[in-house]
Amino acid sequence: MNNTVFVTGGAGFIGSAVIRRLLSEHDVTVVNIDKLTYAGNLETLNAESESEKYVFEQRDICDRDSIDALFENYRPKAIMHLAAESHVDRSIDGPAEFIQTNIVGTYNLLEATRNYLSSQNDADGFRFHHISTDEVFGSLGDHGLFTEESPYDPNSPYSASKASSDHLVRAWHETFGLPVVLSNCSNNYGPYQYPEKLLPVIISKVVAAEPIPVYGTGSNVRDWLYVDDHASALIQIMQEGQVGRSYNVGGNEEKTNLEVVKTVCGILDELRPASGGGMHERLIEFVADRPGHDQRYAIDASRIQRELGWEPQESFESGMRKTVQWYLDNQEWIEMITRKNQSAGQRLGVIKKS
């Protein structure tokens, strides 16, 4: 094995942040494996694409023969598996893609990795890092935190598919001895996030002076994690995490959705004042909640802090300010994404329970 790392889903929001950090701070060659679905965008890696240590392979992780060929060709020392369908609302409208990519795709990667390692004379140090979400744990009440031992209780097709993939990874470790590490993260935000997510939606709506949709009463609570902090945690887990162990990654920044919207509006009041005066909060419009909307997520990240020494560098306030400024400075990127996919930023997942 050489010094090559596979990153699946590397053209996505978190995956591209991981690749940028790997290439800037570590002596590795990165193979970006991405199907380039609607959320994949190679322009997030324009600078990195010039590096001799970066390779892009447009592949579907559900195509086993194609993945086997990549292992044979590049012979990696690690795989960071981020490829996934990830938007809850889309999983409500069309769960089939989530089952196929998140479950079947993960199975293919595990089997391809097992086949590859069986042919190696020296597989010591190899890691299969599976990246997942705190949504697999379901919904918390007003108190308590998700730990690595929290029972799984997924409530959406998306979280159920990710829970399934987590279980597969653990089973391949226990049954076949595959050297895996796992991580579950809280809500990510930052530059290059696809426009269907909350932060870019808020910013785009304010720029266009359109209503800002807030689900229900906006009381749902999430723990917010800046994407570059998450990327640094993922790399550290891949390099130093104990085989067979899982690590929760969170920002220790619990906020209701309404608090987040008002924070962004306040930053935009300063950076981009409304043309007619007044506060951007006036654009907030409460809309029907989505089915299966978990009330609260909150991460206990003490294990990764204690065992690996990781902690986030950005506060909620500093990370949000950086994020808002980036989107204001890169409106052409949002416009490009919207031209490619007319559903970007539109409401999805509006159904009635049967």
Coordinates of C-alpha atoms in Angstrom, one line a residue:
M1 CA 0.0 0.0 0.0
N2 CA 1.2 3.5 -0.8
N3 CA 0.3 6.9 0.6
T4 CA -3.0 7.2 -1.2
V5 CA -6.4 8.0 0.4
F6 CA -9.7 7.3 -1.3
V7 CA -12.4 9.9 -0.5
T8 CA -15.9 8.9 -1.7
G9 CA -18.3 11.8 -2.3
G10 CA -15.3 14.2 -2.5
A11 CA -17.2 16.6 -4.8
G12 CA -19.8 17.2 -2.1
F13 CA -19.9 19.7 0.7
I14 CA -18.1 17.9 3.5
G15 CA -16.0 15.7 1.2
S16 CA -14.5 18.6 -0.7
A17 CA -13.6 20.3 2.6
V18 CA -11.8 17.0 3.6
I19 CA -9.9 16.9 0.4
R20 CA -8.8 20.6 0.6
R21 CA -7.4 20.0 4.1
L22 CA -5.8 16.6 3.2
L23 CA -3.9 18.2 0.3
S24 CA -2.9 21.4 2.2
E25 CA -1.8 19.8 5.4
H26 CA -0.9 16.2 4.8
D27 CA 1.6 14.3 2.5
V28 CA -0.9 12.1 0.7
T29 CA -2.3 11.5 -2.7
V30 CA -6.1 11.8 -2.8
V31 CA -8.4 9.9 -5.2
N32 CA -11.8 11.7 -5.3
I33 CA -14.5 9.1 -6.1
D34 CA -17.8 10.8 -6.9
K35 CA -20.8 9.9 -9.1
L36 CA -21.4 13.7 -9.6
T37 CA -25.1 13.6 -8.8
Y38 CA -27.0 16.9 -8.5
A39 CA -25.1 17.9 -5.3
G40 CA -21.6 17.1 -6.6
N41 CA -19.6 20.0 -7.9
L42 CA -16.0 19.8 -9.0
E43 CA -15.7 23.6 -8.9
T44 CA -15.3 23.3 -5.2
L45 CA -11.9 21.8 -5.9
N46 CA -10.6 24.0 -8.7
A47 CA -7.3 24.8 -7.0
E48 CA -6.8 21.3 -5.8
S49 CA -7.4 19.8 -9.3
E50 CA -4.0 21.4 -10.3
S51 CA -2.1 19.3 -7.8
E52 CA -0.1 16.2 -8.9
K53 CA -1.4 14.5 -5.7
Y54 CA -5.1 14.8 -6.7
V55 CA -7.0 12.4 -9.0
F56 CA -10.7 12.5 -9.8
E57 CA -12.6 9.3 -10.7
Q58 CA -16.2 9.6 -11.7
R59 CA -17.6 6.3 -10.4
D60 CA -20.8 5.0 -8.8
I61 CA -20.1 3.2 -5.5
C62 CA -23.0 0.8 -6.4
D63 CA -20.9 -0.4 -9.4
R64 CA -18.8 -3.1 -7.7
D65 CA -16.6 -3.9 -10.7
S66 CA -15.7 -0.3 -11.0
I67 CA -14.7 0.1 -7.4
D68 CA -12.6 -3.1 -7.5
A69 CA -10.7 -1.7 -10.4
L70 CA -10.0 1.5 -8.4
F71 CA -8.5 -0.5 -5.5
E72 CA -6.4 -2.5 -7.9
N73 CA -5.1 0.6 -9.7
Y74 CA -4.4 2.9 -6.8
R75 CA -3.8 0.5 -3.8
P76 CA -4.9 3.0 -1.1
K77 CA -3.9 3.0 2.6
A78 CA -7.3 4.4 3.7
I79 CA -10.8 5.1 2.5
M80 CA -12.9 8.0 3.9
H81 CA -16.5 7.1 2.9
L82 CA -18.6 10.2 2.6
A83 CA -20.6 9.4 -0.5
A84 CA -24.3 9.5 0.4
E85 CA -27.7 10.9 -0.5
S86 CA -28.1 13.3 2.4
H87 CA -31.1 15.6 2.2
V88 CA -33.9 14.5 4.5
D89 CA -36.6 16.2 2.4
R90 CA -35.5 14.4 -0.7
S91 CA -35.6 11.1 1.1
I92 CA -39.2 11.8 1.9
D93 CA -40.0 12.4 -1.8
G94 CA -37.9 9.6 -3.1
P95 CA -36.4 7.1 -0.7
A96 CA -35.2 4.5 -3.3
E97 CA -32.0 6.4 -4.1
F98 CA -31.2 6.6 -0.4
I99 CA -31.5 2.9 0.0
Q100 CA -29.4 2.2 -3.0
T101 CA -26.6 4.6 -2.4
N102 CA -26.4 4.6 1.3
I103 CA -27.0 0.9 2.0
V104 CA -26.1 -1.0 -1.2
G105 CA -23.2 1.4 -2.0
T106 CA -21.7 1.0 1.5
Y107 CA -22.0 -2.8 1.2
N108 CA -20.1 -2.7 -2.1
L109 CA -17.3 -0.6 -0.6
L110 CA -17.0 -2.9 2.4
E111 CA -16.8 -6.0 0.2
A112 CA -14.4 -4.3 -2.2
T113 CA -12.2 -3.3 0.7
R114 CA -12.3 -6.8 2.2
N115 CA -11.3 -8.3 -1.2
Y116 CA -8.5 -5.8 -1.5
L117 CA -7.1 -6.4 2.0
S118 CA -7.1 -10.1 1.5
S119 CA -4.6 -9.7 -1.3
Q120 CA -2.2 -7.6 0.7
N121 CA 0.9 -9.0 2.4
D122 CA 0.9 -6.1 4.8
A123 CA -2.4 -4.4 5.5
D124 CA -1.3 -2.9 8.9
G125 CA -2.4 0.6 9.3
F126 CA -5.2 0.5 6.8
R127 CA -8.4 2.3 7.8
F128 CA -12.0 2.2 6.5
H129 CA -13.5 5.4 7.9
H130 CA -17.3 5.5 7.7
I131 CA -18.7 9.0 8.1
S132 CA -22.3 9.2 9.4
T133 CA -24.8 11.5 11.1
D134 CA -26.3 12.1 14.5
E135 CA -29.7 11.7 12.9
V136 CA -29.4 7.9 13.3
F137 CA -30.0 8.4 17.0
G138 CA -33.5 9.9 16.5
S139 CA -34.8 12.8 18.6
L140 CA -33.8 14.0 22.0
G141 CA -36.1 15.5 24.6
D142 CA -35.2 18.8 26.3
H143 CA -32.2 17.3 28.1
G144 CA -29.4 14.9 27.4
L145 CA -26.8 14.4 24.7
F146 CA -26.1 11.7 22.1
T147 CA -23.2 9.6 23.0
E148 CA -21.5 6.8 21.0
E149 CA -23.6 4.4 23.0
S150 CA -26.9 6.0 22.3
P151 CA -29.5 3.6 20.9
Y152 CA -30.4 4.0 17.2
D153 CA -33.9 5.3 16.6
P154 CA -34.0 6.8 13.0
N155 CA -37.2 8.6 12.0
S156 CA -36.7 9.5 8.3
P157 CA -35.8 7.4 5.2
Y158 CA -32.5 9.3 5.2
S159 CA -31.5 8.6 8.8
A160 CA -32.8 5.0 8.5
S161 CA -30.5 4.4 5.5
K162 CA -27.5 5.9 7.3
A163 CA -28.3 3.8 10.4
S164 CA -28.3 0.7 8.2
S165 CA -24.9 1.6 6.7
D166 CA -23.5 2.1 10.2
H167 CA -24.6 -1.3 11.2
L168 CA -23.1 -2.9 8.1
V169 CA -19.7 -1.3 8.9
R170 CA -19.8 -2.5 12.4
A171 CA -20.8 -6.0 11.3
W172 CA -17.9 -6.2 8.8
H173 CA -15.5 -5.3 11.5
E174 CA -16.9 -7.8 14.0
T175 CA -17.4 -10.6 11.5
F176 CA -14.5 -10.2 9.0
G177 CA -12.1 -8.1 11.1
L178 CA -12.2 -5.2 8.7
P179 CA -10.2 -2.3 10.2
V180 CA -12.9 0.3 10.5
V181 CA -13.5 3.6 12.4
L182 CA -16.8 5.4 12.5
S183 CA -18.0 8.9 13.2
N184 CA -21.3 10.6 13.6
C185 CA -21.5 14.4 13.3
S186 CA -23.9 17.2 14.1
N187 CA -25.3 19.8 11.6
N188 CA -22.5 21.1 9.3
Y189 CA -22.5 24.5 7.8
G190 CA -20.0 26.6 5.9
P191 CA -18.8 27.5 2.3
Y192 CA -19.9 25.5 -0.7
Q193 CA -23.0 23.9 0.9
Y194 CA -25.6 22.9 -1.6
P195 CA -28.4 25.6 -1.8
E196 CA -31.1 23.2 -0.6
K197 CA -29.7 23.4 3.0
L198 CA -30.9 25.9 5.6
L199 CA -28.0 28.4 5.7
P200 CA -27.7 29.0 1.9
V201 CA -31.5 29.1 1.6
I202 CA -31.7 31.9 4.2
I203 CA -28.9 33.9 2.6
S204 CA -30.3 33.5 -0.9
K205 CA -33.8 34.5 0.2
V206 CA -32.5 37.6 1.9
V207 CA -30.5 38.6 -1.1
A208 CA -33.6 38.2 -3.3
A209 CA -35.8 39.9 -0.7
E210 CA -38.1 36.8 -0.7
P211 CA -39.8 35.1 2.3
I212 CA -37.5 32.9 4.4
P213 CA -39.3 29.6 5.1
V214 CA -39.0 28.3 8.6
Y215 CA -40.5 24.9 9.4
G216 CA -43.2 24.7 12.1
T217 CA -42.4 27.2 14.8
G218 CA -38.7 27.1 14.3
S219 CA -38.2 25.4 17.7
N220 CA -36.3 22.4 16.4
V221 CA -32.8 22.3 18.0
R222 CA -29.5 21.3 16.3
D223 CA -25.9 21.3 17.3
W224 CA -24.0 23.4 14.7
L225 CA -20.5 22.4 13.5
Y226 CA -18.3 24.5 11.1
V227 CA -17.4 22.3 8.1
D228 CA -13.6 22.9 8.3
D229 CA -13.6 21.9 12.0
H230 CA -15.4 18.7 11.0
A231 CA -12.9 18.0 8.2
S232 CA -10.0 18.3 10.7
A233 CA -11.8 15.9 13.0
L234 CA -12.4 13.3 10.3
I235 CA -8.8 13.2 9.2
Q236 CA -7.7 12.8 12.8
I237 CA -10.1 10.0 13.3
M238 CA -8.9 8.3 10.2
Q239 CA -5.3 8.6 11.2
E240 CA -5.4 8.1 15.0
G241 CA -8.8 6.6 15.8
Q242 CA -9.0 3.2 17.5
V243 CA -10.0 0.4 15.2
G244 CA -13.6 -0.6 15.7
R245 CA -14.4 2.5 17.7
S246 CA -16.9 5.3 16.9
Y247 CA -16.5 9.0 17.6
N248 CA -19.2 11.7 17.9
V249 CA -18.2 15.0 16.3
G250 CA -20.1 18.1 17.4
G251 CA -19.7 21.9 17.7
N252 CA -21.2 22.2 21.2
E253 CA -23.4 24.9 19.8
E254 CA -27.1 24.1 20.3
K255 CA -29.4 26.5 18.6
T256 CA -33.1 26.4 17.5
N257 CA -33.7 26.9 13.8
L258 CA -35.3 30.2 14.5
E259 CA -32.2 31.4 16.5
V260 CA -30.1 30.4 13.5
V261 CA -32.3 32.3 11.0
K262 CA -32.3 35.4 13.2
T263 CA -28.5 35.3 13.7
V264 CA -28.0 35.1 9.9
C265 CA -30.5 37.9 9.4
G266 CA -28.7 40.1 12.0
I267 CA -25.3 39.5 10.2
L268 CA -26.9 40.4 6.9
D269 CA -28.5 43.5 8.4
E270 CA -24.9 44.6 8.9
L271 CA -23.2 43.3 5.8
R272 CA -26.0 43.8 3.3
P273 CA -28.7 46.2 4.7
A274 CA -32.2 46.0 3.1
S275 CA -32.5 48.5 0.3
G276 CA -35.7 50.0 1.8
G277 CA -34.4 49.9 5.4
G278 CA -35.7 47.7 8.2
M279 CA -34.5 44.4 9.5
H280 CA -34.3 41.2 7.4
E281 CA -36.2 39.3 10.1
R282 CA -39.4 40.7 8.7
L283 CA -38.9 38.2 5.8
I284 CA -39.4 35.1 8.1
E285 CA -42.4 33.1 7.2
F286 CA -43.5 30.0 9.1
V287 CA -44.4 27.1 6.9
A288 CA -45.9 23.6 7.5
D289 CA -43.4 21.3 9.2
R290 CA -42.0 18.3 7.4
P291 CA -43.0 14.8 8.3
G292 CA -40.8 13.0 10.9
H293 CA -39.0 16.2 11.8
D294 CA -36.9 15.4 14.9
Q295 CA -37.2 17.9 17.7
R296 CA -33.7 18.1 19.0
Y297 CA -30.2 16.7 18.3
A298 CA -27.2 17.4 20.6
I299 CA -23.8 15.8 20.5
D300 CA -21.5 14.7 23.4
A301 CA -18.1 15.1 21.7
S302 CA -16.1 14.3 24.9
R303 CA -14.7 11.1 23.6
I304 CA -12.9 12.6 20.6
Q305 CA -11.7 15.5 22.8
R306 CA -10.4 13.2 25.5
E307 CA -8.9 10.5 23.3
L308 CA -7.7 12.4 20.3
G309 CA -7.4 15.9 21.6
W310 CA -9.7 17.4 19.0
E311 CA -12.0 20.4 19.6
P312 CA -13.7 22.9 17.2
Q313 CA -11.9 26.1 16.4
E314 CA -14.8 28.1 15.3
S315 CA -17.6 29.4 17.6
F316 CA -21.1 29.6 16.3
E317 CA -20.7 33.4 15.8
S318 CA -17.4 33.3 14.0
G319 CA -18.4 30.4 11.8
M320 CA -21.7 32.0 10.9
R321 CA -20.0 35.3 10.0
K322 CA -17.5 33.5 7.8
T323 CA -20.2 31.5 6.1
V324 CA -22.5 34.5 5.4
Q325 CA -19.6 36.6 4.0
W326 CA -18.5 33.7 1.7
Y327 CA -22.0 33.4 0.2
L328 CA -22.3 37.1 -0.3
D329 CA -18.9 37.0 -2.0
N330 CA -19.8 34.0 -4.2
Q331 CA -23.3 34.7 -5.4
E332 CA -22.3 33.6 -8.9
W333 CA -21.6 30.1 -7.5
I334 CA -25.2 29.9 -6.1
E335 CA -26.6 31.1 -9.4
M336 CA -24.6 28.5 -11.3
I337 CA -25.9 25.7 -9.1
T338 CA -29.5 27.0 -9.5
R339 CA -29.2 27.1 -13.2
K340 CA -28.0 23.5 -13.3
N341 CA -30.8 22.3 -11.0
Q342 CA -34.0 24.2 -10.9
S343 CA -35.1 22.5 -7.6
A344 CA -32.2 23.9 -5.7
G345 CA -33.6 25.9 -2.8
Q346 CA -37.2 24.9 -3.4
R347 CA -39.4 23.2 -0.8
L348 CA -39.3 19.4 -1.0
G349 CA -40.7 16.6 1.2
V350 CA -44.2 18.0 1.5
I351 CA -46.5 15.0 2.0
K352 CA -49.3 13.9 4.2
K353 CA -48.8 10.9 6.4
S354 CA -50.9 7.9 5.3

